[in-house]
CSV table of C-alpha atoms and ligand atoms in Angstrom, one decimal:
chain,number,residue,atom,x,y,z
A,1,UNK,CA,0.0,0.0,0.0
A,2,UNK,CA,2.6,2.4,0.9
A,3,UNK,CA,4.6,2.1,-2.4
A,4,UNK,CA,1.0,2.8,-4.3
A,5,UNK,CA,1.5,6.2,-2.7
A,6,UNK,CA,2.9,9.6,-4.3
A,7,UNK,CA,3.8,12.4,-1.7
A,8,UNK,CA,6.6,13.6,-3.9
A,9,UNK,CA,4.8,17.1,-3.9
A,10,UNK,CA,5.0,17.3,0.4
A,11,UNK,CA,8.2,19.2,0.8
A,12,UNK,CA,9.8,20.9,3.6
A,13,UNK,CA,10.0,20.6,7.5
A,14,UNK,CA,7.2,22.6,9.3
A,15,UNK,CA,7.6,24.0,13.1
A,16,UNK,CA,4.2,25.7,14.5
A,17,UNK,CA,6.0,28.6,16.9
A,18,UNK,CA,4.6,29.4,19.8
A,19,UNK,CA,5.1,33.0,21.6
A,20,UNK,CA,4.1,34.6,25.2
A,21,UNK,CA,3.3,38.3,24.6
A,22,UNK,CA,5.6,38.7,21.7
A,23,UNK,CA,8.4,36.9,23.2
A,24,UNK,CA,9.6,34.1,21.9
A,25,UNK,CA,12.5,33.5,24.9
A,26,UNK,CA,9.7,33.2,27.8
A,27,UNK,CA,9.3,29.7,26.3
A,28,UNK,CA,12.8,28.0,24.5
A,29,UNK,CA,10.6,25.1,23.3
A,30,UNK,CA,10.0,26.5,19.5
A,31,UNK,CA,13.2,27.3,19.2
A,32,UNK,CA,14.6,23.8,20.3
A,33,UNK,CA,11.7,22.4,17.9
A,34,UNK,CA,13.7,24.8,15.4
A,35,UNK,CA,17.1,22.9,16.3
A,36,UNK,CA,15.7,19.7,15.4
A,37,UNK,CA,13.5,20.8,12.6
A,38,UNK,CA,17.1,22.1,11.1
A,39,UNK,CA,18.7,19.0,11.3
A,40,UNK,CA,16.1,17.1,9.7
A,41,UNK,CA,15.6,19.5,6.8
A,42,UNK,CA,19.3,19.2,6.1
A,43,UNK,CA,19.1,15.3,5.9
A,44,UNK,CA,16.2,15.6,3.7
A,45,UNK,CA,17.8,18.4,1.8
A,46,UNK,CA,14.9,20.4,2.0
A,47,UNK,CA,13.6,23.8,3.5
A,48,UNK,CA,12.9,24.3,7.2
A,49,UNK,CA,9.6,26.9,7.5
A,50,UNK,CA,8.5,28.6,10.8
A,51,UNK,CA,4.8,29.0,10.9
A,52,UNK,CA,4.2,32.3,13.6
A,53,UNK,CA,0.8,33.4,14.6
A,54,UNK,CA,0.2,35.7,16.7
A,55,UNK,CA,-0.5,39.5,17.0
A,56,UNK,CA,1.9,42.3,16.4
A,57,UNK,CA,4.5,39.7,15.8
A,58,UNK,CA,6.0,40.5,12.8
A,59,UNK,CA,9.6,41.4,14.7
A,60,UNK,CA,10.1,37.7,15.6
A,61,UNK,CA,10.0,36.8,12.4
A,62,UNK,CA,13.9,37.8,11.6
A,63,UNK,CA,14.6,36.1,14.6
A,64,UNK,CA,13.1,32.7,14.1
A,65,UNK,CA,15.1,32.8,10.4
A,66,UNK,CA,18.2,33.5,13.1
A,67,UNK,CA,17.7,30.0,14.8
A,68,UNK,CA,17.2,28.3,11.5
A,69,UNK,CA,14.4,29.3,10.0
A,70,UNK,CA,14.3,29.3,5.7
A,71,UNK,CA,10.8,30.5,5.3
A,72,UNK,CA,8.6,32.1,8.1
A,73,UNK,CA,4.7,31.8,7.4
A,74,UNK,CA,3.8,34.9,9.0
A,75,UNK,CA,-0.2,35.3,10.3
A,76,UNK,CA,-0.4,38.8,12.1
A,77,UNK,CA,-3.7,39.5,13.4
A,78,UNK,CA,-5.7,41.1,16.2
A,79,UNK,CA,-7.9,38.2,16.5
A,80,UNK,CA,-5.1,35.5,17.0
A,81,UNK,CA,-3.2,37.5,19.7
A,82,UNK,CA,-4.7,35.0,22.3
A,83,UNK,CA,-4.3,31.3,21.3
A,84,UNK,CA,-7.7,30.2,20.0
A,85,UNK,CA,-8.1,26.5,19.0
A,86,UNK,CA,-10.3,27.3,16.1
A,87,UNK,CA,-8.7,30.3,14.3
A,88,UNK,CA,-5.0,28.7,14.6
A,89,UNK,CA,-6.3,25.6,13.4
A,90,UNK,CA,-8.5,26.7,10.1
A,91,UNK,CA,-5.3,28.7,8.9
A,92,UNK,CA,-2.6,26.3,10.1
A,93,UNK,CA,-4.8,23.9,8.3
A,94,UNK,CA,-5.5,25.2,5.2
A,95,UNK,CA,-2.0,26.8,4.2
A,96,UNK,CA,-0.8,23.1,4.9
A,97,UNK,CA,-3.4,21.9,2.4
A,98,UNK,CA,-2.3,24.4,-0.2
A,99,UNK,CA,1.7,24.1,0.4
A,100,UNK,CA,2.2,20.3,1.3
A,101,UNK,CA,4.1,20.6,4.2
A,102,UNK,CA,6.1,17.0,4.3
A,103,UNK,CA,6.7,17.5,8.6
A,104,UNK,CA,4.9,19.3,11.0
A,105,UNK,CA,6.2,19.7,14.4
A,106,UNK,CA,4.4,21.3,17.4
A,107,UNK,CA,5.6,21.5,21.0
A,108,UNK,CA,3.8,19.3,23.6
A,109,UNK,CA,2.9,22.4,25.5
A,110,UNK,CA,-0.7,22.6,26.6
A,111,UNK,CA,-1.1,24.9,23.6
A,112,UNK,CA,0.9,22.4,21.4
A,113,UNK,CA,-1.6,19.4,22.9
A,114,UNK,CA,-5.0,21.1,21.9
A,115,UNK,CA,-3.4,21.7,18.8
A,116,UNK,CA,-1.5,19.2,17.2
A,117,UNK,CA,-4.5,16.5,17.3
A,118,UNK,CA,-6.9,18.8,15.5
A,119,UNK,CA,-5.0,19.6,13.0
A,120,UNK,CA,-4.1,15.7,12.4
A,121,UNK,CA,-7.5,15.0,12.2
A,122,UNK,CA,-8.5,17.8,9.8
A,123,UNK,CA,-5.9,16.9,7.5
A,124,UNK,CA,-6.4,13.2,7.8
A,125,UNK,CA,-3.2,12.2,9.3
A,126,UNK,CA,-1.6,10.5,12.0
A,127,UNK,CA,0.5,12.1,14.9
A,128,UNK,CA,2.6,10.8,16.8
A,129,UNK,CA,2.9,12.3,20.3
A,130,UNK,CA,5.4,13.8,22.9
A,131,UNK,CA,8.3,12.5,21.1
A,132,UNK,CA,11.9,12.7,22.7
A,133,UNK,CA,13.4,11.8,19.4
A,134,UNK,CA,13.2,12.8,16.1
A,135,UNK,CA,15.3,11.4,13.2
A,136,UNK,CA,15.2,10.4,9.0
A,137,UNK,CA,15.1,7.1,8.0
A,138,UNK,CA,18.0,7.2,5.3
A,139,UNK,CA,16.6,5.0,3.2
A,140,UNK,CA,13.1,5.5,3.1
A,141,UNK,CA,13.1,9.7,3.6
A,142,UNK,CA,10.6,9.3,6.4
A,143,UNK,CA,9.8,10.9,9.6
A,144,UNK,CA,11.3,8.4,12.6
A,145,UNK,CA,9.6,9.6,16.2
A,146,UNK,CA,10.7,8.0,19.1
A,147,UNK,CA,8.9,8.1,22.7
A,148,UNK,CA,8.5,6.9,25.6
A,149,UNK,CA,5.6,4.2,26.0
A,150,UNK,CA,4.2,2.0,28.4
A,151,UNK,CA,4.9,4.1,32.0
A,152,UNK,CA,8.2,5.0,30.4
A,153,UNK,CA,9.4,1.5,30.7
A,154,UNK,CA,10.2,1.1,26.4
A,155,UNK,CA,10.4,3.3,23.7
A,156,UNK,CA,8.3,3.2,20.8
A,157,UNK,CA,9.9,4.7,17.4
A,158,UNK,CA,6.7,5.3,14.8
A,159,UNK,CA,6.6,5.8,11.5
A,160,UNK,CA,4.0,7.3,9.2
A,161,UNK,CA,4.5,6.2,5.8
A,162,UNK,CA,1.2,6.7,4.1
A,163,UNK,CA,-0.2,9.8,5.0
A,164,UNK,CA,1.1,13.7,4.7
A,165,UNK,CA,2.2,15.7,6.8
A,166,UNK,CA,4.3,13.2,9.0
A,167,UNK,CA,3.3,15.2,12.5
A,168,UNK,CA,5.0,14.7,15.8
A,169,UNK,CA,4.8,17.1,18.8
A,170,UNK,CA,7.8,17.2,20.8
A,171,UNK,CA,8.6,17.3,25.0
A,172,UNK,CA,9.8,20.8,25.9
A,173,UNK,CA,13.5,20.6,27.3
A,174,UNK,CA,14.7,18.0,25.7
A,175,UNK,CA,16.0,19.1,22.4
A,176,UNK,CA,18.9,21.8,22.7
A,177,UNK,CA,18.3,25.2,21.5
A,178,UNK,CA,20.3,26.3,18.6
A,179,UNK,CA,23.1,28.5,18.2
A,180,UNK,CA,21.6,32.0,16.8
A,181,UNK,CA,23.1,33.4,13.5
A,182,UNK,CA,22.9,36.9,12.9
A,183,UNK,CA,24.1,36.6,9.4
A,184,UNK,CA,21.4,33.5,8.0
A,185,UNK,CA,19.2,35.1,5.1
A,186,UNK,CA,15.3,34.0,5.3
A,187,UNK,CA,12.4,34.6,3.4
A,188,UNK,CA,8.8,36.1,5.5
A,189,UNK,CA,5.4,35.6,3.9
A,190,UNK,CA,2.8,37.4,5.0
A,191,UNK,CA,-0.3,35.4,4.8
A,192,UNK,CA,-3.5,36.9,4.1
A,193,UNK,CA,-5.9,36.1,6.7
A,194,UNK,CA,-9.3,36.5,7.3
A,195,UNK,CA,-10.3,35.4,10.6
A,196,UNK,CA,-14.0,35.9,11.7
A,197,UNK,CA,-14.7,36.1,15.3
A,198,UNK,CA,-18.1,36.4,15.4
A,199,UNK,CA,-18.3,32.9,14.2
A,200,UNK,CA,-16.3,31.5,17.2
A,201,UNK,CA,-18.3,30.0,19.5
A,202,UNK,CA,-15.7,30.7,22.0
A,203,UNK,CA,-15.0,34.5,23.5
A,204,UNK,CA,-12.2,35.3,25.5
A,205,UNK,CA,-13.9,37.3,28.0
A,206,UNK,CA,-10.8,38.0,30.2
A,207,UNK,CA,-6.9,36.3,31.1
A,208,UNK,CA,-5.6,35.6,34.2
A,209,UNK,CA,-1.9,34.5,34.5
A,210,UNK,CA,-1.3,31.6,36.4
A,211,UNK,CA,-0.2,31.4,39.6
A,212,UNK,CA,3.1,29.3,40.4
A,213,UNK,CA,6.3,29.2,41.9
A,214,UNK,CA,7.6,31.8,40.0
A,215,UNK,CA,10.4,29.7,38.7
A,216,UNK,CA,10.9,28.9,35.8
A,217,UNK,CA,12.9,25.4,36.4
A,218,UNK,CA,13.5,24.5,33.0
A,219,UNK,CA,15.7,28.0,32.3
A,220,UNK,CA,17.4,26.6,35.9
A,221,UNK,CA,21.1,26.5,35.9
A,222,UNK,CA,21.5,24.2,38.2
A,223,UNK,CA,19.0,22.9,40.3
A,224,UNK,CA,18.9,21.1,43.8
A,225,UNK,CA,16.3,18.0,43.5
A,226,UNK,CA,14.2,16.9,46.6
A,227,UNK,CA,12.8,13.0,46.5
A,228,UNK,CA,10.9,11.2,49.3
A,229,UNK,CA,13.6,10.3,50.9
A,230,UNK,CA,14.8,13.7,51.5
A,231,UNK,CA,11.3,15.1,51.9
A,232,UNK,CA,11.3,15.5,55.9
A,233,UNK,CA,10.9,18.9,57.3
A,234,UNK,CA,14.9,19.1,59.0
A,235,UNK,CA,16.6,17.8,55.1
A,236,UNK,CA,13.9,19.8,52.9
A,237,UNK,CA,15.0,22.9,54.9
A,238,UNK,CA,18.3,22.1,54.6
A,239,UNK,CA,18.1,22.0,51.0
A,240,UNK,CA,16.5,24.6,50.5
A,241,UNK,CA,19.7,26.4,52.4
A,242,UNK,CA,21.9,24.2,50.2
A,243,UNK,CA,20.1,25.8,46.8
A,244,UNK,CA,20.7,29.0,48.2
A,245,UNK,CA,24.2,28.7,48.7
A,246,UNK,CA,24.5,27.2,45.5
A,247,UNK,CA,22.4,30.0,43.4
A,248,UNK,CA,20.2,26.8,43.0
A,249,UNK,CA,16.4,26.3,41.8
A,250,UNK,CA,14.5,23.7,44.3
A,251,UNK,CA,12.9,20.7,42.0
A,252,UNK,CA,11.8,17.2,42.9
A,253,UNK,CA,9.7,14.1,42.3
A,254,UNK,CA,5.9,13.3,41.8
A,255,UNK,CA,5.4,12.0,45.3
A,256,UNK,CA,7.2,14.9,46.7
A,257,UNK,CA,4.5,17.7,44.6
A,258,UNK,CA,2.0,15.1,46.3
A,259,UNK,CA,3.1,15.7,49.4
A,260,UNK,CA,2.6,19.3,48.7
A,261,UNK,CA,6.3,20.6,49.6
A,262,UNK,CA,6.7,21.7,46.0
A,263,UNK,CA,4.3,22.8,43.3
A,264,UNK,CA,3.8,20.9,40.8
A,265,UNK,CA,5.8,23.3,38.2
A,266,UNK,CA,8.8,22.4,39.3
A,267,UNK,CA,8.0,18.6,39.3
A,268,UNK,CA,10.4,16.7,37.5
A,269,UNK,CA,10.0,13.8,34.8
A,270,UNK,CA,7.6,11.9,32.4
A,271,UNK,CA,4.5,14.4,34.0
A,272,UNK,CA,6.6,17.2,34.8
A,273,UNK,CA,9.6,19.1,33.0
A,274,UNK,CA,12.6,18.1,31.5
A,275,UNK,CA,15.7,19.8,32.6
A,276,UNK,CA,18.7,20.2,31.1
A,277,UNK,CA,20.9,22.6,34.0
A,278,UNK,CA,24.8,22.6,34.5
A,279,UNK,CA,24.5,20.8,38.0
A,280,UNK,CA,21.4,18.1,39.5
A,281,UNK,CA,21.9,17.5,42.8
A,282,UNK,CA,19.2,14.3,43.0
A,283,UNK,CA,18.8,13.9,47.1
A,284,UNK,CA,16.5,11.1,48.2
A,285,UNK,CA,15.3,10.2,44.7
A,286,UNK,CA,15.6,6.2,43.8
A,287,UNK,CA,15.4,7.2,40.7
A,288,UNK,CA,12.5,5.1,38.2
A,289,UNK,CA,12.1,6.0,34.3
A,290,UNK,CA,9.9,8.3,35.1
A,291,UNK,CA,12.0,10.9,37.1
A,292,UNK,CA,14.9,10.1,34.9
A,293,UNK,CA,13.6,10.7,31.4
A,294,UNK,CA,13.2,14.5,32.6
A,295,UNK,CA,16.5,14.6,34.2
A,296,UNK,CA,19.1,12.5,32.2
A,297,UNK,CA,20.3,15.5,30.1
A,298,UNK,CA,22.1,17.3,32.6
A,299,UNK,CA,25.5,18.2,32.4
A,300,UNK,CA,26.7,17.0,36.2
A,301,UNK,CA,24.4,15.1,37.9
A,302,UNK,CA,25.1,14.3,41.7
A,303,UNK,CA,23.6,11.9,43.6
A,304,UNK,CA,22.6,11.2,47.7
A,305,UNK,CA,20.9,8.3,48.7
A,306,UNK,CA,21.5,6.3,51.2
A,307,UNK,CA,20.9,3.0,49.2
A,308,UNK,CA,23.8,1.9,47.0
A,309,UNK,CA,22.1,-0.1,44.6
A,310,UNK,CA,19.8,2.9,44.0
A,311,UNK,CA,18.9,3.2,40.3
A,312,UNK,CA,19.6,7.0,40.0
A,313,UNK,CA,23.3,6.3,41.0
A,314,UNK,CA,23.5,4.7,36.6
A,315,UNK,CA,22.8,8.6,35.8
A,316,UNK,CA,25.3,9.7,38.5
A,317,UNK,CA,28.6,11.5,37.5
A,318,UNK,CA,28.9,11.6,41.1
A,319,UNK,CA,27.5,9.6,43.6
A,320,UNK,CA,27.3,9.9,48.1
A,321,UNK,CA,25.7,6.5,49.1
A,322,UNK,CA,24.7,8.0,53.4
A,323,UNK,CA,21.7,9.7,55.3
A,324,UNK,CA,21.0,12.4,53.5
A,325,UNK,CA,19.7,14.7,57.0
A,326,UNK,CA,23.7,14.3,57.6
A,327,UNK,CA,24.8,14.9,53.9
A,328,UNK,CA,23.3,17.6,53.2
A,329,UNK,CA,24.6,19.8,56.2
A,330,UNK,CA,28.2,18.9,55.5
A,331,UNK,CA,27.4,19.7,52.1
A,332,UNK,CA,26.8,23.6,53.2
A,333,UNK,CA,29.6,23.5,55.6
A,334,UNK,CA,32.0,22.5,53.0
A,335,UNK,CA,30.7,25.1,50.7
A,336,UNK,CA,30.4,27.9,52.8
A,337,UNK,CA,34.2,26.8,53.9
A,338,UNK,CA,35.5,27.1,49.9
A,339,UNK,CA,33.4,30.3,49.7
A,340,UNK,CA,35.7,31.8,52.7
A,341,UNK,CA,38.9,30.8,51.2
A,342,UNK,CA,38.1,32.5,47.7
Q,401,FAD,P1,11.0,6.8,46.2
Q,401,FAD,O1,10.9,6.0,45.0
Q,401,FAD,O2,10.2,6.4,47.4
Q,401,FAD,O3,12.6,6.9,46.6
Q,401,FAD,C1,13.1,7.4,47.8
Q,401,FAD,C2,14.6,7.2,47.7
Q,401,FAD,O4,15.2,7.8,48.8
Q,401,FAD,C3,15.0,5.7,47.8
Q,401,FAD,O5,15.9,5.4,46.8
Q,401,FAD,C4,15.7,5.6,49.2
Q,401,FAD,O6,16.7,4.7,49.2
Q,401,FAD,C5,16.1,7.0,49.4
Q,401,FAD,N1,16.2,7.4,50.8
Q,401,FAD,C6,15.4,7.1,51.8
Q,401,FAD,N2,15.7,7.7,53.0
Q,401,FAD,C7,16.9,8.4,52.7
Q,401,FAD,C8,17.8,9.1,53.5
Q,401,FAD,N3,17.6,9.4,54.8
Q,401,FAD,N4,18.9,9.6,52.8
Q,401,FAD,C9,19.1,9.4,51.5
Q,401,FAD,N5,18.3,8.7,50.8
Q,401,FAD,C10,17.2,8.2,51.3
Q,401,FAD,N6,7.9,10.7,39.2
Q,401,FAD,C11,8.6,11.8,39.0
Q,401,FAD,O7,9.5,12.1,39.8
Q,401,FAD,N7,8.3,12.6,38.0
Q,401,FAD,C12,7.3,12.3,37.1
Q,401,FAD,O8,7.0,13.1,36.2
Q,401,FAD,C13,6.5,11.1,37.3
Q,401,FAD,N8,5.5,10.8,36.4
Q,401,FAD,C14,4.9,9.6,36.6
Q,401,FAD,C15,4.0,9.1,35.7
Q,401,FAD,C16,3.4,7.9,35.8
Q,401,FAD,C17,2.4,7.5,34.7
Q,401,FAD,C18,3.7,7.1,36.9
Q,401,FAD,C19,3.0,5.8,37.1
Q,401,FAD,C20,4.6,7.5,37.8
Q,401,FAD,C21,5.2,8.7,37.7
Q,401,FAD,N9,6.2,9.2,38.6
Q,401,FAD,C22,6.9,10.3,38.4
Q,401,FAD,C23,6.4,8.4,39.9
Q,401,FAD,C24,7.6,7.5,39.8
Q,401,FAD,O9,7.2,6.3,39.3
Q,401,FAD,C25,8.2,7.3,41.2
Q,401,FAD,O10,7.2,6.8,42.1
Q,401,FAD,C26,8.9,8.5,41.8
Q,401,FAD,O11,9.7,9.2,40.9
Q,401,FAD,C27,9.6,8.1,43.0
Q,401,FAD,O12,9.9,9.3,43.7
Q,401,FAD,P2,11.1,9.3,44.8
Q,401,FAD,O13,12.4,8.9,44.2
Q,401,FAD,O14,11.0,10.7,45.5
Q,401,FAD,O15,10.6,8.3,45.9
């Protein structure tokens, strides 16, 4: 069936780029989508196009063909300047039909999530979802998307060989963000629109922000990570000194948001964020699949548990096997004592 099929009019690599209030640096997840996108428009030899809606947005245009960007699909409008599921999908939707788009990537953000599965369905294809991978089968010039499956416990790699575009979204953090270069050329289009909001059944009345932590933990340096075995009032408050001292975000495990001693935006793993900081200080974590696939990426990843055969110690560069309640103080002291003599 699949050699019955012609797509050799789908060209070019597709990223739908998301924006907070004209920003595009509040959330690095389009432009580690544009990373990837890159690389696999430069196996398939093909062009890599940003699609940016928005309102007053035009300025990040020249930025996105900084990260990467060939082409930027440019749809400025006063009704689109709050994401609205309808609107972004009828003109996402309908350029794709026109221009053949062989990829489409969208970030599994909660915008990318409402998305991406509309637009699969109005365009009849498939999509595979929160992928940690993306790659090119060599041989066959196809989208491969790899993700986790199963709890975390395997990793499925799918393949969509008979339908157009090959869509994936992709987990926030875990692709790197590009290099910017001031000096790449790109081309903008500026789509004509017509979007009618009186026809939307749904009115944004008003917007609230969110309320959280205030942290962004992804963006985090390096970050000081609490577990269940760390999660007793004396060694949380001792962390919490230790991430001070170190200039450190505080992060941690499911059970530990559960226990309410962290919100649940700095959760870390398969149902929270993925981090990529300099340092992870894991403290009290046994570390399963699920905590690790968010954490595996960082540069120096330290370890305390008082169990040796503790799993998170196979993702340690360093690794203290002790009590963490007596760890963790000697970890300030020491600290503190290097501080003194510098
Ligand atoms: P535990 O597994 O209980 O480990 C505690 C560790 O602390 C142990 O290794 C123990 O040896 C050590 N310890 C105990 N006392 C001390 C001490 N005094 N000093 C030093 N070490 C000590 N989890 C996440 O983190 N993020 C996710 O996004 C996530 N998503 C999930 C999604 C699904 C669908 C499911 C089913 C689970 C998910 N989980 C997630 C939960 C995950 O499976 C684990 O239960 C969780 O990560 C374990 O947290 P923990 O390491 O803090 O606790």
């Amino acid at each position: 069936m699949t050699d019955t099929k012609d797509f050799s009019d789908y060209k070019g690599v597709w990223v739908f780029i998301e924006q907070l209030d004209g920003d595009l640096t509040r959330t690095t997840l389009s432009l580690e989508m544009l990373g990837e996108g890159r690389k696999l428009a430069d196996k398939l030899g093909t062009e890599l196009v940003a699609f940016l809606l928005g309102h007053n947005v035009k300025k990040l245009a020249e930025e996105l063909v900084h990260y990467g960007a060939d082409k930027v699909l440019l749809a400025d409008d006063p009704a689109l300047a709050n994401y609205r599921t309808g609107h972004y999908t009828d003109i996402i939707c309908k350029e794709a039909l026109e221009r053949k788009p062989d990829i489409l990537l969208v970030g599994a953000s909660p915008v990318g999530r409402d998305l991406a599965p509309r637009i699969s369905y109005r365009l009849h294809t498939g999509c595979t979802a929160d992928c940690t991978l993306l790659d090119i089968d060599e041989e066959k010039k196809i989208l491969v998307s790899t993700r986790p499956a199963f709890g975390g416990n395997v990793m499925a790699t799918i393949l969509c060989p008979d339908h157009r575009p090959q869509m994936s979204t992709v987990r926030p953090g875990v692709m790197e963000v590009p290099q910017k270069d001031m000096a790449r050329k790109g081309e903008v289009i500026d789509l004509k629109v017509s979007v009618d909001d009186a026809k939307d059944p749904v009115k944004v009345l008003s917007s609230r922000k969110r309320e959280h932590s205030g942290i962004n933990i992804q963006e985090a340096e390096r970050i000081v990570a609490v577990g269940m075995g760390a999660g007793d009032t004396h060694t949380f408050a001792k962390l919490e000194e230790l991430a001070k001292e170190l200039d450190a975000h505080i992060g941690g495990t499911r059970p530990v948001v559960e226990a309410c001693l962290i919100t649940h935006d700095c959760q870390i793993g398969q149902t929270g964020k993925t981090v990529r900081p300099e340092l992870y200080i894991a403290c009290g974590i046994s570390g399963t699949v699920q905590h690790t696939t968010g954490m595996s990426g960082a540069k120096t990843i330290v370890a305390i548990n008082k169990d040796a055969n503790a799993e998170i110690f196979n993702f340690a560069h360093y690794g203290i096997v002790g009590d963490a309640s007596k760890i963790v103080p000697a970890l300030i002291e020491q600290i503190r004592s290097a501080k003194a003599v510098n």
